[in-house]
Every structure is written in C-alpha cells, then in structure tokens.
mmCIF file of C-alpha atoms and ligand atoms in Angstrom:
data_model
loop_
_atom_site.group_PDB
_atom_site.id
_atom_site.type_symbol
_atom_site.label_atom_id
_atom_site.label_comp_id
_atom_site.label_asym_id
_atom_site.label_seq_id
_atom_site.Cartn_x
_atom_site.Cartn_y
_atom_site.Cartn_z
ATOM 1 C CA UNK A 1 13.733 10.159 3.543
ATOM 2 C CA UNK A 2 10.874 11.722 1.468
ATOM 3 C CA UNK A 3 9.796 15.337 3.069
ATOM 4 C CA UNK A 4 6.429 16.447 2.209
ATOM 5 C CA UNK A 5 5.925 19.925 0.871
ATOM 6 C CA UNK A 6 2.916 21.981 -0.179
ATOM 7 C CA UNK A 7 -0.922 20.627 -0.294
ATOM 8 C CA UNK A 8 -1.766 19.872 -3.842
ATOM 9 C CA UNK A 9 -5.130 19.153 -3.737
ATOM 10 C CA UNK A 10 -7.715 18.105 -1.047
ATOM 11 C CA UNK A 11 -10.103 15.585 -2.082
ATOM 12 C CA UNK A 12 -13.401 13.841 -0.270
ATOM 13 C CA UNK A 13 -11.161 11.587 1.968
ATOM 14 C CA UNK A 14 -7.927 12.607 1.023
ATOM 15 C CA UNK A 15 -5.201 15.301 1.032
ATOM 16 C CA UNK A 16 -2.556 15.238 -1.170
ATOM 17 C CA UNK A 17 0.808 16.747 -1.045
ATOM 18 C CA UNK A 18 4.172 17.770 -3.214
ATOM 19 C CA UNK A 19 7.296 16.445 -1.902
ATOM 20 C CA UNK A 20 10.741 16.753 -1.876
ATOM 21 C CA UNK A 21 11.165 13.908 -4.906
ATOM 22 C CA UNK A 22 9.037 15.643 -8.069
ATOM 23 C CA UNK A 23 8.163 11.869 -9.155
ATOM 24 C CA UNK A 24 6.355 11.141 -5.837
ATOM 25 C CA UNK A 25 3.433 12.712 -3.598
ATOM 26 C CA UNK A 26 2.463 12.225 -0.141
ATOM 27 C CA UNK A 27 -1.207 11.438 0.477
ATOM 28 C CA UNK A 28 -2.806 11.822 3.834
ATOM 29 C CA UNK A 29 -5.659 9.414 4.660
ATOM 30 C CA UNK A 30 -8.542 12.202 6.253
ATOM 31 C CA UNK A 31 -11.153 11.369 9.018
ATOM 32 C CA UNK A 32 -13.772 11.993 6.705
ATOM 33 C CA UNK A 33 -16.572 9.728 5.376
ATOM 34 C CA UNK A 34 -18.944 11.122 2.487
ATOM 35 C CA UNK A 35 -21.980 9.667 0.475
ATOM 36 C CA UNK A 36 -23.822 10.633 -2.394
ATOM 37 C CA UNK A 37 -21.506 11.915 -4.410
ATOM 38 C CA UNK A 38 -20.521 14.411 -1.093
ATOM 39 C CA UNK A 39 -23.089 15.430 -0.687
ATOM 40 C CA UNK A 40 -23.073 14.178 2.710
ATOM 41 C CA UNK A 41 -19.836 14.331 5.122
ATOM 42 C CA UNK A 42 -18.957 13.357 8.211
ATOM 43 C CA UNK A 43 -15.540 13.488 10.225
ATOM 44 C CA UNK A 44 -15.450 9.960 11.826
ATOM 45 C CA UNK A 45 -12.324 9.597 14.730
ATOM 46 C CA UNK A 46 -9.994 7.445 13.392
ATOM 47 C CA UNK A 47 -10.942 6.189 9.753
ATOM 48 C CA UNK A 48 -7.861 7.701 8.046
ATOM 49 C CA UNK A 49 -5.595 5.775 9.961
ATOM 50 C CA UNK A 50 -7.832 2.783 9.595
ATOM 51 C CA UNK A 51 -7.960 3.361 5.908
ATOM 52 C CA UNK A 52 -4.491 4.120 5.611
ATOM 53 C CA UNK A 53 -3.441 0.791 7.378
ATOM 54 C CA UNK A 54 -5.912 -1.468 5.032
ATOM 55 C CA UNK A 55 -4.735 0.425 1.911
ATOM 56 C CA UNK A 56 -0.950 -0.219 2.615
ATOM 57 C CA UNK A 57 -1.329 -3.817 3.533
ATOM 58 C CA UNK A 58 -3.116 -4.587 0.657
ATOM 59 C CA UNK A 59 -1.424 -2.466 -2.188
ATOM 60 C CA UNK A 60 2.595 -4.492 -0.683
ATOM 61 C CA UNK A 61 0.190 -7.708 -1.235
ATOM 62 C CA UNK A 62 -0.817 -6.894 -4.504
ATOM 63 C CA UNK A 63 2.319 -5.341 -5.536
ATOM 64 C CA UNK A 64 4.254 -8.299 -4.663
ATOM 65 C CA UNK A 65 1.977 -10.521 -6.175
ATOM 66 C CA UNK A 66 3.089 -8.670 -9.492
ATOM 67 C CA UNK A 67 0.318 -5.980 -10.206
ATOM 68 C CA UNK A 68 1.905 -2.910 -10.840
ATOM 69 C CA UNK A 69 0.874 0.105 -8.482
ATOM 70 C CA UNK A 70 1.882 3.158 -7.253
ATOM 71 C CA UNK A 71 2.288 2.419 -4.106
ATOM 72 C CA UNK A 72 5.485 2.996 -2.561
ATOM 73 C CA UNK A 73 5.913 3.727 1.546
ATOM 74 C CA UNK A 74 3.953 4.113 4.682
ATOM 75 C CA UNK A 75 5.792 6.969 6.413
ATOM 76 C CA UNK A 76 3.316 7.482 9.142
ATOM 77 C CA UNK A 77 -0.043 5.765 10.615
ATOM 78 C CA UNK A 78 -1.870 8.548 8.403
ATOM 79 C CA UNK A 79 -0.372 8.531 5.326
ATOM 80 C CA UNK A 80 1.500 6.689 1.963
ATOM 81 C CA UNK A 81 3.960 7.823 -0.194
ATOM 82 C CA UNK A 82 2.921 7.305 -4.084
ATOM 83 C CA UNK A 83 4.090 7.973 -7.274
ATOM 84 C CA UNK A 84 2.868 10.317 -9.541
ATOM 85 C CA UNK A 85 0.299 9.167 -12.028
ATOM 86 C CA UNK A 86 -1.832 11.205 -14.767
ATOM 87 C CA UNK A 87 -5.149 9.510 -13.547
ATOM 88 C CA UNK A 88 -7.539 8.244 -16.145
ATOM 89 C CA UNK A 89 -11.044 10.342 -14.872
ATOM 90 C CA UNK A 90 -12.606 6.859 -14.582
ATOM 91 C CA UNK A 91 -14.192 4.593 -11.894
ATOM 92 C CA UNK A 92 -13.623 0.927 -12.841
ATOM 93 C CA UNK A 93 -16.389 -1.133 -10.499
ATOM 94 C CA UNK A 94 -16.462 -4.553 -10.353
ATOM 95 C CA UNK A 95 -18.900 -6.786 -10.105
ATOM 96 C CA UNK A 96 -18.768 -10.139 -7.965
ATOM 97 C CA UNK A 97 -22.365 -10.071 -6.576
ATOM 98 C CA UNK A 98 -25.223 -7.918 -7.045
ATOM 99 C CA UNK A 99 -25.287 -5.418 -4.752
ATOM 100 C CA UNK A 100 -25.873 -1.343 -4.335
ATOM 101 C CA UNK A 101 -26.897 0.515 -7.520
ATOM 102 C CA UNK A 102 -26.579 -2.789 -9.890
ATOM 103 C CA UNK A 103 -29.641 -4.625 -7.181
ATOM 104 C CA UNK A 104 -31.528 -1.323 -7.404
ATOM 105 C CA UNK A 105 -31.129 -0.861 -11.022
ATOM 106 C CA UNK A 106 -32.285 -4.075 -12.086
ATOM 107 C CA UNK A 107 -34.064 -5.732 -9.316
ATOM 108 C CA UNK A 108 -32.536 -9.009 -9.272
ATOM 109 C CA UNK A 109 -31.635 -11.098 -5.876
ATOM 110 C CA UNK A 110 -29.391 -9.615 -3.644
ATOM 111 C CA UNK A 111 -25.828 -11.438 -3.585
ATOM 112 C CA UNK A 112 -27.087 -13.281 -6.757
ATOM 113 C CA UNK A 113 -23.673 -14.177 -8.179
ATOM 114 C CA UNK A 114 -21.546 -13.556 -11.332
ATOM 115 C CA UNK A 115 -19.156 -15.237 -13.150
ATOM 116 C CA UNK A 116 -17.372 -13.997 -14.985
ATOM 117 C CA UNK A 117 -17.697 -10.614 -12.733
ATOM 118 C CA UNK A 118 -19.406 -7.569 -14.597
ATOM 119 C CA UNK A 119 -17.128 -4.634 -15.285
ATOM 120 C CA UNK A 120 -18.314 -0.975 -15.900
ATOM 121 C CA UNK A 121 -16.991 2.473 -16.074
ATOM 122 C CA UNK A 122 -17.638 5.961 -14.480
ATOM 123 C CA UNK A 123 -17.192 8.995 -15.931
ATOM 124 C CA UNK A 124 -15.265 11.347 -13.037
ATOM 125 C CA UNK A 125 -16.735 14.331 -13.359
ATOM 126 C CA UNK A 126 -18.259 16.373 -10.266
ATOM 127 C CA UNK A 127 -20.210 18.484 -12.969
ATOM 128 C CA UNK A 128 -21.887 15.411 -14.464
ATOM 129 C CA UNK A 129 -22.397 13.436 -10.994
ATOM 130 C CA UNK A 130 -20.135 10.469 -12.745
ATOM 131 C CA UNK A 131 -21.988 9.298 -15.333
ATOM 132 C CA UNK A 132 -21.603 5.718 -16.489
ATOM 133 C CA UNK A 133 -19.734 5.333 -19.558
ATOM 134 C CA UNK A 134 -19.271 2.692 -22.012
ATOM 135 C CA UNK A 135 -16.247 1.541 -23.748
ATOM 136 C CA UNK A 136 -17.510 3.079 -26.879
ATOM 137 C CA UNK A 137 -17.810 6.748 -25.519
ATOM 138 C CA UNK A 138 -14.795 6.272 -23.578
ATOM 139 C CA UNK A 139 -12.992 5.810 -26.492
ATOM 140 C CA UNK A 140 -15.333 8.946 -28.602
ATOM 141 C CA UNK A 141 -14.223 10.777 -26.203
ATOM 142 C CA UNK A 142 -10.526 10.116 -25.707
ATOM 143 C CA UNK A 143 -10.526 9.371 -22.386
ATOM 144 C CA UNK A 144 -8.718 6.355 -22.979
ATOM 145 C CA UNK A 145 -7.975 4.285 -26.236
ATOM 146 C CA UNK A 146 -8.831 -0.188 -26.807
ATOM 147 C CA UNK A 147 -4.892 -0.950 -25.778
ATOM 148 C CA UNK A 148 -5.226 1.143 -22.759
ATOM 149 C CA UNK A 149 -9.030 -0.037 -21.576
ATOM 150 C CA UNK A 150 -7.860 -4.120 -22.395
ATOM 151 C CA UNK A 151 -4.827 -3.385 -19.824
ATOM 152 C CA UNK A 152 -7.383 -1.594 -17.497
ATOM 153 C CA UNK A 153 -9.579 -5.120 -17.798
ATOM 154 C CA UNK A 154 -7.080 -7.336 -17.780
ATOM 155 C CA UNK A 155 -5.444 -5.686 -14.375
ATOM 156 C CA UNK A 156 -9.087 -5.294 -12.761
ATOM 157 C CA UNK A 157 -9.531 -8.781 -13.499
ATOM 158 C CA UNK A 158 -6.064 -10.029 -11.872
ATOM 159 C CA UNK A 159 -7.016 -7.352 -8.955
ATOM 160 C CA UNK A 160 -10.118 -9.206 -8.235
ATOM 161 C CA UNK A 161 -8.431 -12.466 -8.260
ATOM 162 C CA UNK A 162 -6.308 -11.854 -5.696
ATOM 163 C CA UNK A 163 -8.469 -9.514 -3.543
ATOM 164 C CA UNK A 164 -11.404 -12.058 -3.710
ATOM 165 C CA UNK A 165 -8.788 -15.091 -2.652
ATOM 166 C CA UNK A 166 -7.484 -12.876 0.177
ATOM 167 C CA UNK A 167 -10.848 -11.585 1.666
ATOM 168 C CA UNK A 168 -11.643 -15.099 1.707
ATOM 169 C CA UNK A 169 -8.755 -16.126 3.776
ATOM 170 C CA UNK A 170 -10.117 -13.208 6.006
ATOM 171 C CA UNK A 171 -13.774 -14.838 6.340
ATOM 172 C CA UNK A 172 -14.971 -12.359 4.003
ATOM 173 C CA UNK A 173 -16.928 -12.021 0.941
ATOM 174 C CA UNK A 174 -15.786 -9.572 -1.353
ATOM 175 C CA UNK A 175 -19.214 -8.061 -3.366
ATOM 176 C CA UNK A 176 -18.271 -5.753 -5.391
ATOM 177 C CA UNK A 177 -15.216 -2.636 -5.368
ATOM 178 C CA UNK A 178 -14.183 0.572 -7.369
ATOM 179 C CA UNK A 179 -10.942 1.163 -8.230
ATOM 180 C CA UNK A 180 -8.618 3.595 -10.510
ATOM 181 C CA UNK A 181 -5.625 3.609 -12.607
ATOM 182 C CA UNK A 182 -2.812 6.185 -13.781
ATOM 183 C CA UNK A 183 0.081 6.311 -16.213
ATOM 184 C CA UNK A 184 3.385 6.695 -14.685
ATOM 185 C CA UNK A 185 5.805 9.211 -16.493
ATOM 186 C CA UNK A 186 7.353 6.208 -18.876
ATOM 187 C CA UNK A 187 3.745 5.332 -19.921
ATOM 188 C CA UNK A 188 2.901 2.335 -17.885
ATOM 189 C CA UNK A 189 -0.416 1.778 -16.387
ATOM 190 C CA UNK A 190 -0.230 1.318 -12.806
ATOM 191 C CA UNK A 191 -3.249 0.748 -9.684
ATOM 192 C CA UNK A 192 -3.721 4.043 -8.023
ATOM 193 C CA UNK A 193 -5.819 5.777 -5.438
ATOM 194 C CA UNK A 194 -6.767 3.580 -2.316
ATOM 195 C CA UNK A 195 -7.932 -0.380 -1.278
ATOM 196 C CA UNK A 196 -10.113 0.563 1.559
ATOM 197 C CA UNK A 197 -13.879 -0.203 2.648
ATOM 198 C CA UNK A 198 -14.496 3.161 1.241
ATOM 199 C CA UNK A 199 -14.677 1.377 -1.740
ATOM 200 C CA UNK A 200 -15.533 -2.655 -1.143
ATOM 201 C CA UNK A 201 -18.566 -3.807 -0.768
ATOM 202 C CA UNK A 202 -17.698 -6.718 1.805
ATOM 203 C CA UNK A 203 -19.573 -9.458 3.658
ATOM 204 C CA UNK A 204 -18.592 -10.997 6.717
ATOM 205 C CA UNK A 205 -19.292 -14.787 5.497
ATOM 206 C CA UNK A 206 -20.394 -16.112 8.741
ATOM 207 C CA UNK A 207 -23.114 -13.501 9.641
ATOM 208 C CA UNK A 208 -23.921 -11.734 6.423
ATOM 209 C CA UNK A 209 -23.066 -8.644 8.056
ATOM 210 C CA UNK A 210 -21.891 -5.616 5.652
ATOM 211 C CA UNK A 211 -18.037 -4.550 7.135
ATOM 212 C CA UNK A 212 -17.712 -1.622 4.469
ATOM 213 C CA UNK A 213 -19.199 1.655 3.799
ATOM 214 C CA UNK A 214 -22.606 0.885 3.653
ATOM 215 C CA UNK A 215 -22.838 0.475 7.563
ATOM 216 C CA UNK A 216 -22.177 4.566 6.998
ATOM 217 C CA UNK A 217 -24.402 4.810 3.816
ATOM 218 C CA UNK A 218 -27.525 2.801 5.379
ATOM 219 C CA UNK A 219 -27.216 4.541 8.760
ATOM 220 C CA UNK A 220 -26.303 1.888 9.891
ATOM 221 C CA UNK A 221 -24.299 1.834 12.979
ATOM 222 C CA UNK A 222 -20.548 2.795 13.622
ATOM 223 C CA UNK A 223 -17.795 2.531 11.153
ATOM 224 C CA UNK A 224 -15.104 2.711 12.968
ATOM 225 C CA UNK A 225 -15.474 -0.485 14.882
ATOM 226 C CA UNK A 226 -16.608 -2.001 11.234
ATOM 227 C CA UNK A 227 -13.216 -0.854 9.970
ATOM 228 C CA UNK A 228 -11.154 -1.827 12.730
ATOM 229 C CA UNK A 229 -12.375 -5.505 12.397
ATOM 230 C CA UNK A 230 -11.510 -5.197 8.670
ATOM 231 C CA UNK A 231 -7.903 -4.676 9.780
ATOM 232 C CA UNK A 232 -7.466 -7.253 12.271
ATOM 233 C CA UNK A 233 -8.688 -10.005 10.352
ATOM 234 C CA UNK A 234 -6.404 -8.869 7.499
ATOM 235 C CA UNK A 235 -3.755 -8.695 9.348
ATOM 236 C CA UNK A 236 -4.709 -11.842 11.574
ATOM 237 C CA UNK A 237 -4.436 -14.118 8.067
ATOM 238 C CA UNK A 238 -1.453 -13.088 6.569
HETATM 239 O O1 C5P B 301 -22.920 2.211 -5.756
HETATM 240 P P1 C5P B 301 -22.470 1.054 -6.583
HETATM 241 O O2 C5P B 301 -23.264 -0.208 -6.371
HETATM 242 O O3 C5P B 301 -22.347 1.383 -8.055
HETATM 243 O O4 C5P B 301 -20.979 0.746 -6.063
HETATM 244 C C1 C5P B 301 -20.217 -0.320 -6.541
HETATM 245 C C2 C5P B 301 -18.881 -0.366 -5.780
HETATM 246 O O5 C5P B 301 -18.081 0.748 -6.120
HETATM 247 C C3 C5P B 301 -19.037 -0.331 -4.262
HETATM 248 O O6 C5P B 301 -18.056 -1.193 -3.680
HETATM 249 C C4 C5P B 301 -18.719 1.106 -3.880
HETATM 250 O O7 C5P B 301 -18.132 1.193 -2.609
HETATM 251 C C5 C5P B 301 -17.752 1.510 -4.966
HETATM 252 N N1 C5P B 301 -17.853 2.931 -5.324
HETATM 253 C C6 C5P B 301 -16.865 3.810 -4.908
HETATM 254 N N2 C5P B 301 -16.937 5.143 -5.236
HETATM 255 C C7 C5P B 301 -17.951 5.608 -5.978
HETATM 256 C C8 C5P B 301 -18.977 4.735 -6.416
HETATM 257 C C9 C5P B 301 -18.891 3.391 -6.070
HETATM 258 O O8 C5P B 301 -15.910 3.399 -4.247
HETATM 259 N N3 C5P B 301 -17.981 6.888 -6.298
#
C-alpha cells in the first residue's frame, strides 16, 4: 500500500504529495473552485470528491482503452495515486464547438461546430497569465520539440474520440476541454493532471444546459448539484 508523505506543492484545486514509492505522488482533489486565472476562489462542499470520482472513472476508461496516462489508484474518495511526470508547461484545449474565449474572440455562433476540432496551446506561466502559444514558439522556445507536439496531437485527438463517444452515451455534449501531458522517467508521453468539469465545457443534450464550470464562472447557480449529475450519469452508462 502506497503511504503518502510530505506536501509537495499546493496548486488552485489541488494538493500534491511525496510518497513512500519515489516514482509516484499522491494528489488530493481540494474543495476549491477558482476563475480567472485565480483570481477568484471559492471553497465549494464537496467538489474534490466529486472531481476526484469523475477524474478516476474516466482516466481507468481511457487507460484501458489504450491511451497512456498516469493514472494509477484511487486510495480514498479524495484522492489518486499518479505517477511522476516532468509536465510540459502547456494547456492543450480542444475545440469541438465554439464556446468561451474562442465565441468571444471571434464572434461566431455559439455551439457552431468543428470538424476536424481546433487545437491550441497555452503557455503555463502565472507571470504571463498563460499566453497562447503557437507551435512555432513552442518549439523557439524549447518547450517542446515537432516529435513531441505530433504525439501531444495525435493523443489529444484519440482523447477526444473517446471522451466525445462517452459523454454522448451520458446524454452529453462535450464542447470543448483542456488537458496536459508529462514524460514519465523512460521518456514516454503520458495524459496527466485531471478529467473533471473543471476543465469540460459540457452540454446536457436534452436541455442545453451547461453541467461544467461555467455554472461557477457565469454565476450561475450551484456546482455541486451540476457535478453530482455529471457523476451519476457517468456512472449510470457504463
Ligand atoms: O476559456 P476557454 O474557452 O479558452 O476554455 C476552453 C476549455 O479549456 C474549457 O473547457 C475550459 O474549461 C478549459 N480551460 C481550463 N483551464 C484553463 C483554461 C481553459 O481547464 N486555464
């Protein structure tokens, strides 16, 4: 059994610990939602367990369906065991629908559709308020070379096949997402961080109704009940 040891690093939603095993960390889902870059935070009852519980179901899916993550263990409602990754400071969104800062940015129809999806990249940097970055400057700056930003494409592509197929066995639409990627020690690329509503956009397909984030970014109404319903139709369509 995997004992956790000293806190790492605490992050917007997250806390993440050593343990016991020097290839693997324990991360700890928080109760915390933020927006705008953190700027604004709130502790809402019950989200890390929520997010936890979403994050784990979907990273054994995805992991079984062959993408490689780092996913290893749920040893509590509140937290995952993970392996250790060197993260690439990148956000990789994805683009299904337009939606959020891609609708605002260019004024098209909301939900108008996209195929094939549109990919960009984030620069992680709290200094910089994660600016978007091309695949030119990524590579400028040696963030991360062609090889390693095709395998980055190709797995954000296979990642949005599946989630998109599974959302929609859920009654759900799945917009748009964020997610990241790490090398393991042997150099592989693997899926990293978390598969929450934190970071889908997602639309209930019978009433249109947002069940993500933006309930909490919009002001909304209450995420927790948002998130719950998230879970049980997940878990419902298995
Ligand atoms: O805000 P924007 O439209 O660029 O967001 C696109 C997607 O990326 C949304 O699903 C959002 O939840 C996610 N995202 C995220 N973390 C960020 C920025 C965006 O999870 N820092």
């Amino acid at each position: 059994m995997t004992v956790k040891k000293e806190v790492l690093f605490e992050g917007k939603a997250k806390r993440v610990s050593a343990t016991d095993d020097p290839e693997l960390l324990w991360v700890e889902y928080l109760d915390q939602a933020t927006a705008l870059n953190g700027k604004r935070k709130e502790t809402i009852a019950g989200k890390g367990t929520l997010n936890l519980q979403i994050s784990a179901l979907l990273f054994q899916e995805i992991t079984a369906a062959g993408v490689p993550t780092h996913y290893v263990d749920t040893p509590d409602q509140g937290s995952m065991i993970v392996r250790k990754a060197k993260m690439l400071p990148l956000e990789v969104v994805l683009r299904n629908y337009a939606s959020g800062h891609f609708e605002t940015k260019f004024h098209v129809k909301h939900l108008l559709s996209f195929k094939p999806a549109i990919h960009e990249y984030y620069y992680k940097s709290d200094a910089l308020d994660d600016p978007f970055i091309n695949n030119d400057q990524i590579q400028a700056l040696g963030i991360a070379d062609a090889a390693t930003l095709a395998k980055v494409r190709a797995l954000t592509d296979q990642v949005n096949d599946f989630l998109t197929a599974r959302f929609a066995k859920a009654g759900i639409k799945l917009v748009d997402f964020k997610l990241e990627f790490g090398t393991l020690a042997d150099g592989s690329l693997v899926l990293a961080d978390e598969l929450s509503p934190d970071n889908f956009r997602l639309v209930d397909d019978a009433t249109g109704d947002s069940l993500d984030k933006d309930v909490f970014r919009k002001h909304a109404g209450e995420l927790q009940p948002v998130y719950r319903e998230v879970l049980r139709r997940l878990q419902a369509s298995k």
